[in-house]
Tab-separated table of C-alpha atoms and ligand atoms in Angstrom:
chain	number	residue	atom	x	y	z
A	1	UNK	CA	31.558	51.178	-8.057
A	2	UNK	CA	30.552	50.600	-4.436
A	3	UNK	CA	28.960	47.174	-3.999
A	4	UNK	CA	25.449	47.070	-2.663
A	5	UNK	CA	25.758	43.784	-0.842
A	6	UNK	CA	25.183	42.669	2.714
A	7	UNK	CA	26.141	39.718	4.891
A	8	UNK	CA	23.537	37.472	6.502
A	9	UNK	CA	24.888	35.663	9.539
A	10	UNK	CA	23.137	33.230	11.867
A	11	UNK	CA	25.238	33.005	14.987
A	12	UNK	CA	26.244	30.488	17.636
A	13	UNK	CA	28.039	27.858	15.485
A	14	UNK	CA	31.532	27.122	16.857
A	15	UNK	CA	34.401	27.408	14.367
A	16	UNK	CA	36.290	24.289	13.331
A	17	UNK	CA	38.836	23.578	10.613
A	18	UNK	CA	41.732	25.140	8.775
A	19	UNK	CA	42.105	28.585	7.248
A	20	UNK	CA	44.813	29.902	4.889
A	21	UNK	CA	45.877	33.472	5.686
A	22	UNK	CA	46.236	35.790	2.668
A	23	UNK	CA	49.069	38.193	1.859
A	24	UNK	CA	49.105	41.358	3.970
A	25	UNK	CA	47.151	44.284	2.533
A	26	UNK	CA	49.375	46.829	4.261
A	27	UNK	CA	52.526	45.198	2.863
A	28	UNK	CA	51.129	44.726	-0.656
A	29	UNK	CA	50.039	48.373	-1.116
A	30	UNK	CA	53.458	50.059	-0.593
A	31	UNK	CA	55.285	47.275	-2.446
A	32	UNK	CA	52.997	47.728	-5.472
A	33	UNK	CA	53.755	51.487	-5.370
A	34	UNK	CA	57.490	50.744	-5.170
A	35	UNK	CA	57.069	49.321	-8.687
A	36	UNK	CA	57.085	52.978	-9.840
A	37	UNK	CA	60.748	53.240	-8.818
A	38	UNK	CA	62.009	51.144	-11.727
A	39	UNK	CA	61.420	50.654	-15.449
A	40	UNK	CA	61.985	46.904	-15.021
A	41	UNK	CA	59.154	44.500	-14.125
A	42	UNK	CA	58.419	43.592	-10.544
A	43	UNK	CA	56.844	40.208	-9.923
A	44	UNK	CA	54.867	39.633	-6.741
A	45	UNK	CA	53.387	36.477	-5.278
A	46	UNK	CA	50.686	36.288	-2.628
A	47	UNK	CA	49.134	39.687	-3.432
A	48	UNK	CA	45.666	39.474	-1.829
A	49	UNK	CA	42.573	39.973	-3.975
A	50	UNK	CA	41.115	43.016	-2.260
A	51	UNK	CA	39.341	46.170	-3.324
A	52	UNK	CA	42.230	48.292	-1.949
A	53	UNK	CA	44.674	46.344	-4.132
A	54	UNK	CA	42.382	46.829	-7.163
A	55	UNK	CA	42.309	50.570	-6.417
A	56	UNK	CA	46.107	50.867	-6.266
A	57	UNK	CA	46.462	48.827	-9.484
A	58	UNK	CA	43.938	51.157	-11.153
A	59	UNK	CA	45.966	54.126	-9.960
A	60	UNK	CA	49.234	52.635	-11.278
A	61	UNK	CA	47.538	51.982	-14.640
A	62	UNK	CA	46.180	55.538	-14.661
A	63	UNK	CA	49.782	56.741	-14.302
A	64	UNK	CA	50.752	54.599	-17.301
A	65	UNK	CA	52.179	51.457	-15.679
A	66	UNK	CA	51.381	48.049	-17.149
A	67	UNK	CA	49.862	45.615	-14.698
A	68	UNK	CA	48.953	41.965	-15.212
A	69	UNK	CA	48.189	38.796	-13.310
A	70	UNK	CA	49.546	35.418	-14.375
A	71	UNK	CA	49.634	32.135	-12.416
A	72	UNK	CA	48.986	33.828	-9.116
A	73	UNK	CA	51.694	36.411	-9.793
A	74	UNK	CA	51.027	40.125	-10.045
A	75	UNK	CA	53.362	41.894	-12.454
A	76	UNK	CA	53.914	45.654	-12.632
A	77	UNK	CA	56.084	47.423	-15.173
A	78	UNK	CA	56.434	51.198	-14.947
A	79	UNK	CA	58.399	51.813	-18.169
A	80	UNK	CA	55.655	53.890	-19.814
A	81	UNK	CA	54.609	56.408	-17.141
A	82	UNK	CA	52.940	59.311	-18.962
A	83	UNK	CA	51.092	60.928	-16.116
A	84	UNK	CA	52.033	61.918	-12.568
A	85	UNK	CA	48.587	62.876	-11.295
A	86	UNK	CA	46.553	60.836	-8.795
A	87	UNK	CA	42.947	62.078	-9.183
A	88	UNK	CA	40.415	62.484	-6.366
A	89	UNK	CA	38.225	59.648	-7.671
A	90	UNK	CA	40.953	57.115	-6.918
A	91	UNK	CA	42.429	58.756	-3.819
A	92	UNK	CA	39.104	59.319	-2.025
A	93	UNK	CA	38.398	55.593	-1.669
A	94	UNK	CA	41.801	54.774	-0.239
A	95	UNK	CA	44.136	57.070	1.663
A	96	UNK	CA	47.086	54.748	1.042
A	97	UNK	CA	47.136	56.266	-2.479
A	98	UNK	CA	49.459	58.858	-0.900
A	99	UNK	CA	52.110	56.109	-1.247
A	100	UNK	CA	52.661	57.061	-4.903
A	101	UNK	CA	53.923	60.517	-3.854
A	102	UNK	CA	57.428	59.438	-2.752
A	103	UNK	CA	58.155	57.168	-5.754
A	104	UNK	CA	56.799	59.671	-8.323
A	105	UNK	CA	58.925	62.482	-6.908
A	106	UNK	CA	62.038	60.331	-6.698
A	107	UNK	CA	61.840	58.932	-10.223
A	108	UNK	CA	59.956	61.556	-12.241
A	109	UNK	CA	60.622	64.721	-10.229
A	110	UNK	CA	56.932	65.632	-10.027
A	111	UNK	CA	53.589	64.522	-8.649
A	112	UNK	CA	50.106	65.954	-8.370
A	113	UNK	CA	48.136	64.018	-5.766
A	114	UNK	CA	44.596	64.830	-4.731
A	115	UNK	CA	44.459	65.485	-1.005
A	116	UNK	CA	42.805	62.524	0.659
A	117	UNK	CA	39.415	63.575	2.040
A	118	UNK	CA	38.149	63.042	5.597
A	119	UNK	CA	38.058	59.579	7.001
A	120	UNK	CA	35.624	57.924	9.362
A	121	UNK	CA	38.328	56.900	11.859
A	122	UNK	CA	39.879	60.322	12.304
A	123	UNK	CA	41.390	63.266	10.530
A	124	UNK	CA	44.472	61.390	9.338
A	125	UNK	CA	46.500	64.347	8.084
A	126	UNK	CA	49.432	63.866	5.675
A	127	UNK	CA	51.463	66.833	6.997
A	128	UNK	CA	54.432	64.626	7.947
A	129	UNK	CA	54.631	63.156	4.419
A	130	UNK	CA	54.763	66.682	3.019
A	131	UNK	CA	57.167	68.090	5.604
A	132	UNK	CA	59.782	65.402	5.125
A	133	UNK	CA	59.560	65.016	1.370
A	134	UNK	CA	60.187	68.797	1.394
A	135	UNK	CA	63.186	68.184	3.662
A	136	UNK	CA	64.535	65.852	0.945
A	137	UNK	CA	64.461	68.855	-1.392
A	138	UNK	CA	61.017	68.743	-3.002
A	139	UNK	CA	59.032	71.941	-3.514
A	140	UNK	CA	55.525	71.197	-2.360
A	141	UNK	CA	52.423	73.393	-2.379
A	142	UNK	CA	48.687	72.911	-2.029
A	143	UNK	CA	46.399	74.084	-4.781
A	144	UNK	CA	42.703	73.410	-5.243
A	145	UNK	CA	42.714	70.249	-3.164
A	146	UNK	CA	45.895	68.865	-4.707
A	147	UNK	CA	49.411	68.318	-3.340
A	148	UNK	CA	51.655	69.647	-6.087
A	149	UNK	CA	55.234	68.482	-5.734
A	150	UNK	CA	58.301	69.081	-7.857
A	151	UNK	CA	61.925	68.289	-7.320
A	152	UNK	CA	65.272	68.057	-8.992
A	153	UNK	CA	67.319	65.133	-7.677
A	154	UNK	CA	66.236	64.541	-4.042
A	155	UNK	CA	68.988	65.022	-1.446
A	156	UNK	CA	69.473	62.753	1.549
A	157	UNK	CA	68.967	64.305	4.998
A	158	UNK	CA	68.017	63.468	8.578
A	159	UNK	CA	64.275	63.416	9.236
A	160	UNK	CA	62.408	62.934	12.473
A	161	UNK	CA	58.620	62.850	12.135
A	162	UNK	CA	56.644	64.268	15.103
A	163	UNK	CA	54.460	61.139	15.097
A	164	UNK	CA	55.297	57.557	14.223
A	165	UNK	CA	53.688	57.150	10.821
A	166	UNK	CA	53.549	53.884	8.889
A	167	UNK	CA	52.803	55.089	5.346
A	168	UNK	CA	54.918	58.201	6.043
A	169	UNK	CA	57.960	56.044	6.848
A	170	UNK	CA	57.230	54.038	3.684
A	171	UNK	CA	57.059	57.169	1.512
A	172	UNK	CA	60.357	58.459	2.967
A	173	UNK	CA	62.085	55.083	2.445
A	174	UNK	CA	60.983	54.875	-1.186
A	175	UNK	CA	61.914	58.476	-1.979
A	176	UNK	CA	65.268	58.306	-0.160
A	177	UNK	CA	66.252	55.105	-1.999
A	178	UNK	CA	66.768	57.145	-5.194
A	179	UNK	CA	68.043	60.334	-3.469
A	180	UNK	CA	71.625	61.577	-3.566
A	181	UNK	CA	73.497	60.731	-0.360
A	182	UNK	CA	72.339	59.304	2.937
A	183	UNK	CA	68.969	59.705	4.653
A	184	UNK	CA	68.333	58.814	8.277
A	185	UNK	CA	64.750	58.390	9.434
A	186	UNK	CA	64.517	58.829	13.217
A	187	UNK	CA	61.307	57.917	15.018
A	188	UNK	CA	60.547	55.511	12.148
A	189	UNK	CA	57.629	53.095	12.282
A	190	UNK	CA	58.791	49.522	12.779
A	191	UNK	CA	55.685	47.593	11.775
A	192	UNK	CA	56.414	44.276	9.996
A	193	UNK	CA	55.026	45.828	6.786
A	194	UNK	CA	57.881	48.380	6.892
A	195	UNK	CA	60.343	45.502	7.095
A	196	UNK	CA	58.598	43.803	4.170
A	197	UNK	CA	58.904	46.951	2.049
A	198	UNK	CA	62.576	47.345	3.071
A	199	UNK	CA	63.317	43.737	2.043
A	200	UNK	CA	61.660	44.356	-1.299
A	201	UNK	CA	63.538	47.630	-1.908
A	202	UNK	CA	66.811	45.881	-1.001
A	203	UNK	CA	65.997	43.238	-3.648
A	204	UNK	CA	65.588	46.142	-6.079
A	205	UNK	CA	69.113	47.300	-5.218
A	206	UNK	CA	68.362	49.847	-2.473
A	207	UNK	CA	70.798	50.218	0.416
A	208	UNK	CA	68.742	50.186	3.588
A	209	UNK	CA	69.659	49.210	7.147
A	210	UNK	CA	67.896	49.544	10.485
A	211	UNK	CA	64.404	48.630	9.197
A	212	UNK	CA	62.391	47.115	12.034
A	213	UNK	CA	63.947	49.666	14.447
A	214	UNK	CA	63.156	53.330	15.159
A	215	UNK	CA	66.210	54.469	13.095
A	216	UNK	CA	66.403	53.574	9.419
A	217	UNK	CA	69.412	54.461	7.265
A	218	UNK	CA	69.126	54.695	3.493
A	219	UNK	CA	72.057	55.315	1.184
A	220	UNK	CA	70.627	56.569	-2.080
A	221	UNK	CA	71.452	54.768	-5.340
A	222	UNK	CA	71.106	55.963	-8.942
A	223	UNK	CA	69.103	53.059	-10.254
A	224	UNK	CA	66.730	50.445	-8.906
A	225	UNK	CA	66.136	47.187	-10.765
A	226	UNK	CA	63.145	44.858	-11.049
A	227	UNK	CA	62.625	42.231	-8.355
A	228	UNK	CA	60.583	39.192	-7.359
A	229	UNK	CA	58.970	39.024	-3.943
A	230	UNK	CA	56.426	37.060	-1.898
A	231	UNK	CA	54.130	39.259	0.200
A	232	UNK	CA	54.132	38.229	3.877
A	233	UNK	CA	50.970	36.906	5.549
A	234	UNK	CA	48.422	39.349	6.927
A	235	UNK	CA	48.857	39.483	10.727
A	236	UNK	CA	45.610	41.477	11.099
A	237	UNK	CA	43.554	38.945	9.128
A	238	UNK	CA	45.089	36.158	11.260
A	239	UNK	CA	44.332	38.093	14.460
A	240	UNK	CA	40.745	38.679	13.301
A	241	UNK	CA	40.108	34.931	12.869
A	242	UNK	CA	41.604	34.268	16.309
A	243	UNK	CA	39.429	36.937	17.966
A	244	UNK	CA	36.423	35.289	16.290
A	245	UNK	CA	37.508	31.920	17.712
A	246	UNK	CA	38.058	33.344	21.208
A	247	UNK	CA	34.564	34.888	21.070
A	248	UNK	CA	32.621	31.962	19.629
A	249	UNK	CA	34.648	28.892	20.648
A	250	UNK	CA	35.891	25.906	18.655
A	251	UNK	CA	39.224	24.838	17.272
A	252	UNK	CA	41.035	26.203	14.197
A	253	UNK	CA	44.431	25.956	12.514
A	254	UNK	CA	45.824	29.008	10.762
A	255	UNK	CA	48.134	28.188	7.860
A	256	UNK	CA	50.602	30.743	6.417
A	257	UNK	CA	51.190	33.035	9.387
A	258	UNK	CA	54.249	34.666	10.972
A	259	UNK	CA	53.502	34.088	14.691
A	260	UNK	CA	56.537	36.145	15.790
A	261	UNK	CA	54.861	39.243	14.269
A	262	UNK	CA	51.716	38.621	16.341
A	263	UNK	CA	53.216	38.559	19.833
A	264	UNK	CA	50.997	41.278	21.377
A	265	UNK	CA	47.828	39.859	19.848
A	266	UNK	CA	48.647	36.287	20.914
A	267	UNK	CA	49.536	37.464	24.404
A	268	UNK	CA	46.120	39.137	24.805
A	269	UNK	CA	44.294	36.146	23.340
A	270	UNK	CA	46.046	33.836	25.806
A	271	UNK	CA	44.942	36.140	28.624
A	272	UNK	CA	41.400	35.794	27.240
A	273	UNK	CA	41.717	32.022	27.592
A	274	UNK	CA	42.607	30.901	24.065
A	275	UNK	CA	44.801	27.775	23.979
A	276	UNK	CA	47.536	28.395	21.406
A	277	UNK	CA	50.109	26.042	19.890
A	278	UNK	CA	52.717	27.950	17.893
A	279	UNK	CA	54.508	26.500	14.858
A	280	UNK	CA	56.975	28.103	12.477
A	281	UNK	CA	54.310	29.294	10.044
A	282	UNK	CA	51.116	27.978	11.628
A	283	UNK	CA	48.979	28.351	14.734
A	284	UNK	CA	46.676	25.709	16.262
A	285	UNK	CA	44.139	27.299	18.572
A	286	UNK	CA	41.293	26.089	20.766
A	287	UNK	CA	38.656	27.779	22.904
A	288	UNK	CA	36.072	25.852	24.904
A	289	UNK	CA	34.815	28.454	27.384
A	290	UNK	CA	33.601	32.034	27.538
A	291	UNK	CA	36.506	34.489	27.059
A	292	UNK	CA	37.940	36.465	29.990
A	293	UNK	CA	37.628	40.229	29.539
A	294	UNK	CA	41.013	41.770	28.608
A	295	UNK	CA	42.158	45.393	28.778
A	296	UNK	CA	43.537	46.810	25.529
A	297	UNK	CA	45.817	49.782	24.921
A	298	UNK	CA	46.580	50.336	21.252
A	299	UNK	CA	50.031	51.530	20.265
A	300	UNK	CA	52.623	51.367	17.513
A	301	UNK	CA	54.293	48.034	16.797
A	302	UNK	CA	55.360	45.998	18.727
A	303	UNK	CA	52.362	47.110	20.849
A	304	UNK	CA	48.811	46.038	20.137
A	305	UNK	CA	47.740	47.303	16.698
A	306	UNK	CA	44.898	49.801	16.413
A	307	UNK	CA	43.763	47.590	13.509
A	308	UNK	CA	42.912	44.871	16.119
A	309	UNK	CA	41.036	47.137	18.538
A	310	UNK	CA	37.510	46.672	17.153
A	311	UNK	CA	37.848	42.870	16.987
A	312	UNK	CA	38.989	42.674	20.631
A	313	UNK	CA	36.100	44.918	21.570
A	314	UNK	CA	33.644	42.481	19.931
A	315	UNK	CA	35.199	39.667	21.991
A	316	UNK	CA	34.986	41.703	25.207
A	317	UNK	CA	31.249	42.377	24.728
A	318	UNK	CA	30.489	38.745	25.643
A	319	UNK	CA	33.449	38.122	27.963
A	320	UNK	CA	33.415	37.350	31.677
A	321	UNK	CA	33.976	40.660	33.433
A	322	UNK	CA	34.541	44.305	32.582
A	323	UNK	CA	37.355	45.590	30.384
A	324	UNK	CA	38.710	48.891	29.194
A	325	UNK	CA	39.987	49.722	25.743
A	326	UNK	CA	42.127	52.796	25.129
A	327	UNK	CA	42.618	53.892	21.509
A	328	UNK	CA	45.842	55.860	21.268
A	329	UNK	CA	46.412	56.067	17.481
A	330	UNK	CA	43.228	57.410	15.883
A	331	UNK	CA	40.841	59.848	17.537
A	332	UNK	CA	37.560	58.497	16.206
A	333	UNK	CA	37.943	54.783	15.997
A	334	UNK	CA	34.833	53.764	17.918
A	335	UNK	CA	32.337	53.865	15.052
A	336	UNK	CA	31.477	50.216	15.700
A	337	UNK	CA	30.286	50.968	19.269
A	338	UNK	CA	26.742	52.178	18.450
A	339	UNK	CA	26.251	49.142	16.190
A	340	UNK	CA	27.548	46.704	18.845
A	341	UNK	CA	25.211	48.360	21.359
A	342	UNK	CA	22.291	47.709	19.031
A	343	UNK	CA	23.167	44.011	19.293
A	344	UNK	CA	22.964	44.196	23.105
A	345	UNK	CA	26.543	45.151	24.056
A	346	UNK	CA	27.072	47.258	27.187
A	347	UNK	CA	29.720	49.849	26.248
A	348	UNK	CA	30.336	53.398	27.437
A	349	UNK	CA	32.842	55.772	25.912
A	350	UNK	CA	34.756	58.561	27.595
A	351	UNK	CA	37.181	60.299	25.252
A	352	UNK	CA	39.533	57.695	23.842
A	353	UNK	CA	38.556	55.091	26.433
A	354	UNK	CA	35.762	52.540	26.166
A	355	UNK	CA	34.464	50.506	29.095
A	356	UNK	CA	32.891	47.204	28.128
A	357	UNK	CA	30.798	45.184	30.559
A	358	UNK	CA	30.474	41.624	29.304
A	359	UNK	CA	26.870	40.524	28.689
A	360	UNK	CA	25.472	36.980	28.551
A	361	UNK	CA	24.253	37.221	24.984
A	362	UNK	CA	24.221	39.438	21.939
A	363	UNK	CA	21.163	39.374	19.692
A	364	UNK	CA	21.122	39.475	15.899
A	365	UNK	CA	19.708	42.569	14.208
A	366	UNK	CA	20.496	44.779	11.181
A	367	UNK	CA	23.726	46.772	11.565
A	368	UNK	CA	25.833	48.948	9.313
A	369	UNK	CA	29.559	48.574	8.714
A	370	UNK	CA	31.345	51.921	8.996
A	371	UNK	CA	34.996	51.167	8.298
A	372	UNK	CA	37.204	48.201	7.542
A	373	UNK	CA	38.041	46.874	11.018
A	374	UNK	CA	34.653	47.976	12.405
A	375	UNK	CA	33.111	45.629	9.809
A	376	UNK	CA	35.254	42.772	11.096
A	377	UNK	CA	34.093	43.430	14.663
A	378	UNK	CA	30.456	43.289	13.552
A	379	UNK	CA	31.093	39.955	11.811
A	380	UNK	CA	32.592	38.568	15.056
A	381	UNK	CA	29.682	39.894	17.125
A	382	UNK	CA	27.173	38.452	14.639
A	383	UNK	CA	28.852	35.036	14.771
A	384	UNK	CA	28.356	35.064	18.555
A	385	UNK	CA	24.781	36.403	18.503
A	386	UNK	CA	21.506	34.620	18.994
A	387	UNK	CA	19.492	34.728	15.765
A	388	UNK	CA	20.209	36.432	12.459
A	389	UNK	CA	22.297	39.546	11.846
A	390	UNK	CA	22.338	41.484	8.595
A	391	UNK	CA	25.468	43.600	8.060
A	392	UNK	CA	25.005	46.371	5.528
A	393	UNK	CA	27.709	48.299	3.616
A	394	UNK	CA	30.151	45.423	3.503
A	395	UNK	CA	32.201	47.124	0.790
A	396	UNK	CA	34.351	48.261	3.731
A	397	UNK	CA	35.105	44.611	4.512
A	398	UNK	CA	35.992	43.862	0.884
A	399	UNK	CA	38.657	46.586	0.989
A	400	UNK	CA	40.778	44.525	3.357
A	401	UNK	CA	39.635	40.912	3.811
A	402	UNK	CA	40.026	38.350	1.040
A	403	UNK	CA	36.996	36.036	0.750
A	404	UNK	CA	36.179	36.432	4.428
A	405	UNK	CA	32.735	34.859	4.275
A	406	UNK	CA	34.010	31.885	2.223
A	407	UNK	CA	36.771	31.270	4.757
A	408	UNK	CA	34.317	31.495	7.669
A	409	UNK	CA	31.858	29.189	5.908
A	410	UNK	CA	34.651	26.614	5.530
A	411	UNK	CA	35.046	26.852	9.311
A	412	UNK	CA	31.369	26.014	9.790
A	413	UNK	CA	29.896	29.508	10.161
A	414	UNK	CA	26.401	30.162	8.861
A	415	UNK	CA	27.183	33.199	6.701
A	416	UNK	CA	26.251	34.290	3.216
A	417	UNK	CA	26.525	37.328	0.997
A	418	UNK	CA	23.328	38.665	-0.535
A	419	UNK	CA	22.363	41.616	-2.721
A	420	UNK	CA	20.812	44.364	-0.645
A	421	UNK	CA	16.998	44.371	-0.695
A	422	UNK	CA	15.706	47.868	-1.415
B	1	LIG	C1	48.672	52.665	8.486
B	1	LIG	C2	47.874	51.447	8.094
B	1	LIG	C3	46.575	51.381	8.912
B	1	LIG	C4	46.898	51.426	10.395
B	1	LIG	C5	47.794	52.626	10.733
B	1	LIG	C6	48.286	52.620	12.170
B	1	LIG	C7	48.467	51.126	5.759
B	1	LIG	C8	48.049	51.209	4.335
B	1	LIG	N1	47.553	51.542	6.671
B	1	LIG	O1	47.895	53.828	8.186
B	1	LIG	O2	45.914	50.160	8.598
B	1	LIG	O3	45.697	51.556	11.131
B	1	LIG	O4	48.973	52.608	9.883
B	1	LIG	O5	48.966	51.443	12.442
B	1	LIG	O6	49.543	50.674	6.082
B	1	LIG	N2	49.627	61.263	11.270
B	1	LIG	C9	49.787	62.628	11.224
B	1	LIG	N3	50.392	63.186	10.118
B	1	LIG	C10	50.837	62.436	9.075
B	1	LIG	C11	50.679	61.034	9.135
B	1	LIG	C12	50.068	60.484	10.258
B	1	LIG	O7	49.396	63.342	12.146
B	1	LIG	O8	51.374	63.000	8.099
B	1	LIG	C13	48.968	60.638	12.459
B	1	LIG	C14	47.650	59.942	12.113
B	1	LIG	O9	46.577	60.834	12.093
B	1	LIG	C15	47.562	58.915	13.234
B	1	LIG	C16	49.024	58.525	13.470
B	1	LIG	O10	49.805	59.602	12.931
B	1	LIG	O11	47.037	59.499	14.392
B	1	LIG	C17	49.451	57.245	12.830
B	1	LIG	O12	49.041	57.239	11.465
B	1	LIG	P1	49.830	56.457	10.331
B	1	LIG	O13	50.783	55.478	10.933
B	1	LIG	O14	50.362	57.427	9.353
B	1	LIG	O15	48.646	55.664	9.630
B	1	LIG	P2	48.591	55.251	8.124
B	1	LIG	O16	49.984	55.096	7.640
B	1	LIG	O17	47.640	56.145	7.405
């Protein structure tokens, strides 16, 4: 059920203290789905407590897998799968549900997945998933809003998606791991979450090389075993806290981060004026002035992630100078702009480019969260605003940030969650 809660934030308190970064949502989701590839248990540490994770666990249970949580470990065992259908009710809330398609086809030879509906950040088609699972030998057709896929043993092949797709690459890697022969994925995504999934599949017995590059090679095996794995830290959550710091000022330490996966974000934050000390798995950061405006161009990893665009925009609204942001991955990822404008931001949009003229102050008001990262940008803007902001529809935030308001409160922010007043 969608939560009817809102955040109340009184801005202008600098951030100070230490924050522990949770496991990465975008690594946890495909790794949980990879549990379908074996009858043996998989045991995962550091799975974040998020609504998207709850949705994928619900979906795995719907398919017949056993899921449990013990001592901070999430355990999945897919030895009793009795169903290969992902219904609309589960898929509509989270497009990453498409990640069960590859594993179901590879291990059970069939899948019936509801087509994900529209999405506020763009059309987000799944044509590449379908085209290349077909190239592996699956017969796939559309019927009444469902992807219906069947296959005998999948056969390795060479695939080259027309666009770099993260969940697409993950679906191909999972399916090809149990295919006959060798699969090469050209034009593969090389996001750190792909590498995380590859490491996990290798622990399960898969033969994968080239992950982290544009060319991944997978030699299919007949059987995958259970495995234990620790989900890597969430680079987007870490980047979100640092954008908040650069916007509001103060001094924070991030614990449990992989700084080498955050190079583009850290580079931009340095340009904005953030002082950064980099450790092996920590970051110590300080900001004691107004940020400098920075230009942003989103692109595939190792470029600046589209998932950081909205947070940088929030920072730029109160920065010294004018900046431009160009969104190159999704065609409608500026849903936060009208809400930021309502708080006093000066932003104009022309196609996929936004021009942001830094203002002296933002002012608290009531705003509505429209998607996950847009919600994070509104939180950052609210923390920098004069007076009180109420952010409605925060269920978007709960999809991808673990205990965000608790973590911010520990850093000294004046933020609380409240039931929505009718
Ligand atoms: C993943 C991330 C999301 C991130 C995005 C881009 C997960 C669960 N989600 O989403 O947080 O914002 O990568 O880094 O990991 N495309 C097609 N056809 C397809 C697939 C994709 O045209 O079959 C297009 C998309 O519309 C988009 C681009 O390719 O324009 C990249 O999308 P993709 O990398 O697939 O995004 P997701 O994997 O859905």
